[in-house]
Short mmCIF file of C-alpha atoms in Angstrom, two decimals:
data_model
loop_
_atom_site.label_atom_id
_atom_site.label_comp_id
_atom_site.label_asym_id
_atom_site.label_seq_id
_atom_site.Cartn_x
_atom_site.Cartn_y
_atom_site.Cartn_z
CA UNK A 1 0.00 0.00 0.00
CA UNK A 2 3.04 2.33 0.66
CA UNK A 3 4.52 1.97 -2.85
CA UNK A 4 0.78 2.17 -4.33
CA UNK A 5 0.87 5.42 -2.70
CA UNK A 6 4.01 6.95 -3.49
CA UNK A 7 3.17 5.90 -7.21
CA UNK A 8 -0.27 7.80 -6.70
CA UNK A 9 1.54 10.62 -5.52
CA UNK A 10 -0.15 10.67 -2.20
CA UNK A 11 1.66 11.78 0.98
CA UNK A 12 0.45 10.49 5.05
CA UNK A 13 -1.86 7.95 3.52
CA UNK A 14 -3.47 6.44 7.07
CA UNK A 15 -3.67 3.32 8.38
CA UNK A 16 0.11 2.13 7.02
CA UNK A 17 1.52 2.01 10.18
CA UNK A 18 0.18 0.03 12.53
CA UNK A 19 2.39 -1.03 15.29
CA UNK A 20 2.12 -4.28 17.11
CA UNK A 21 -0.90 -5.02 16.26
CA UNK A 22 -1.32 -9.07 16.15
CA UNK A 23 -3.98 -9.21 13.05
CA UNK A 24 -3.54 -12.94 13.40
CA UNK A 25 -4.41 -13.31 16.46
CA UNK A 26 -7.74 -10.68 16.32
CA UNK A 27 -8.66 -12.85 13.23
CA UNK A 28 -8.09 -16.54 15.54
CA UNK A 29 -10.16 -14.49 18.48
CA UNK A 30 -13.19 -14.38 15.35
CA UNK A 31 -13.17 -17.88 14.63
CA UNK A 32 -10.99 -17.59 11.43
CA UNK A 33 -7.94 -19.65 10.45
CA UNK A 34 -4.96 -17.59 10.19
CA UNK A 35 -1.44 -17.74 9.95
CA UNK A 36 1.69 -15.42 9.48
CA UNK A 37 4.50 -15.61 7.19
CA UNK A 38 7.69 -13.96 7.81
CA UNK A 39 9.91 -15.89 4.58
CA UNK A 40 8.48 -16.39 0.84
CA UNK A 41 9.34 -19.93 1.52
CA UNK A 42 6.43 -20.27 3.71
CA UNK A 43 4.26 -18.72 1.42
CA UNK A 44 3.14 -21.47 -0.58
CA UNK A 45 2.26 -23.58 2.21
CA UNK A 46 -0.19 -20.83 4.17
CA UNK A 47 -1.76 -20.65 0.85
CA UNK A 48 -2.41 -24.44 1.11
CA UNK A 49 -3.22 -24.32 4.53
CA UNK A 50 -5.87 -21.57 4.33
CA UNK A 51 -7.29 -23.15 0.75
CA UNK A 52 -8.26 -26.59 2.14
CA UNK A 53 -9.54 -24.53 5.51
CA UNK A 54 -13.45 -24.34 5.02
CA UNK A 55 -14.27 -21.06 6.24
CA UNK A 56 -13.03 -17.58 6.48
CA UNK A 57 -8.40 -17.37 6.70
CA UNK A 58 -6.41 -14.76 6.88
CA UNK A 59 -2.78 -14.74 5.76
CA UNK A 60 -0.86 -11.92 7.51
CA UNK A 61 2.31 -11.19 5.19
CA UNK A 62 5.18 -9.34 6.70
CA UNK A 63 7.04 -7.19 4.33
CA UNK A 64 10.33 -5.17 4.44
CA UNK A 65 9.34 -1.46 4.52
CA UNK A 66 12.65 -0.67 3.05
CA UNK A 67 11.64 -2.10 -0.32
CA UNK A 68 12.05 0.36 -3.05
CA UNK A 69 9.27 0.92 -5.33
CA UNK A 70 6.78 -1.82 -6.42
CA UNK A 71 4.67 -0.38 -8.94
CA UNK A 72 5.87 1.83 -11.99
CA UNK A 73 4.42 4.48 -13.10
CA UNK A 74 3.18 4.36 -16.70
CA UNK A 75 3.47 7.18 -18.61
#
């Protein structure tokens, strides 16, 4: 959402920082399966964890904030 921001040119976009907040464990607390990955390797696993789950999942990803720019801007 940062990068998708900075591409969109638009500055103090809220909600982006959220500190230690434990979105897995509100999600558990509602009944939903959810799990956090820290490494791409365990990417592809949560995926087929939460797929085969019947109801609602929630995959928290952690991301670097000091990755440069995702998205390019066309143009």
């Amino acid at each position: 959402m940062r990068s998708f921001g900075q591409v969109m040119q638009v500055r103090n976009v809220p909600g982006l920082d959220l500190p230690d907040i434990d979105f897995v464990k509100i999600a558990e607390g509602l009944g939903c399966d959810a799990v956090r990955v820290t490494k791409s390797s365990e990417l592809a696993p949560a995926l087929k964890r939460v797929l085969a789950h019947a109801g609602a999942s929630l995959i928290e990803v952690m991301v670097d904030s000091a990755v440069p720019l995702l998205y390019a801007k066309k143009g």
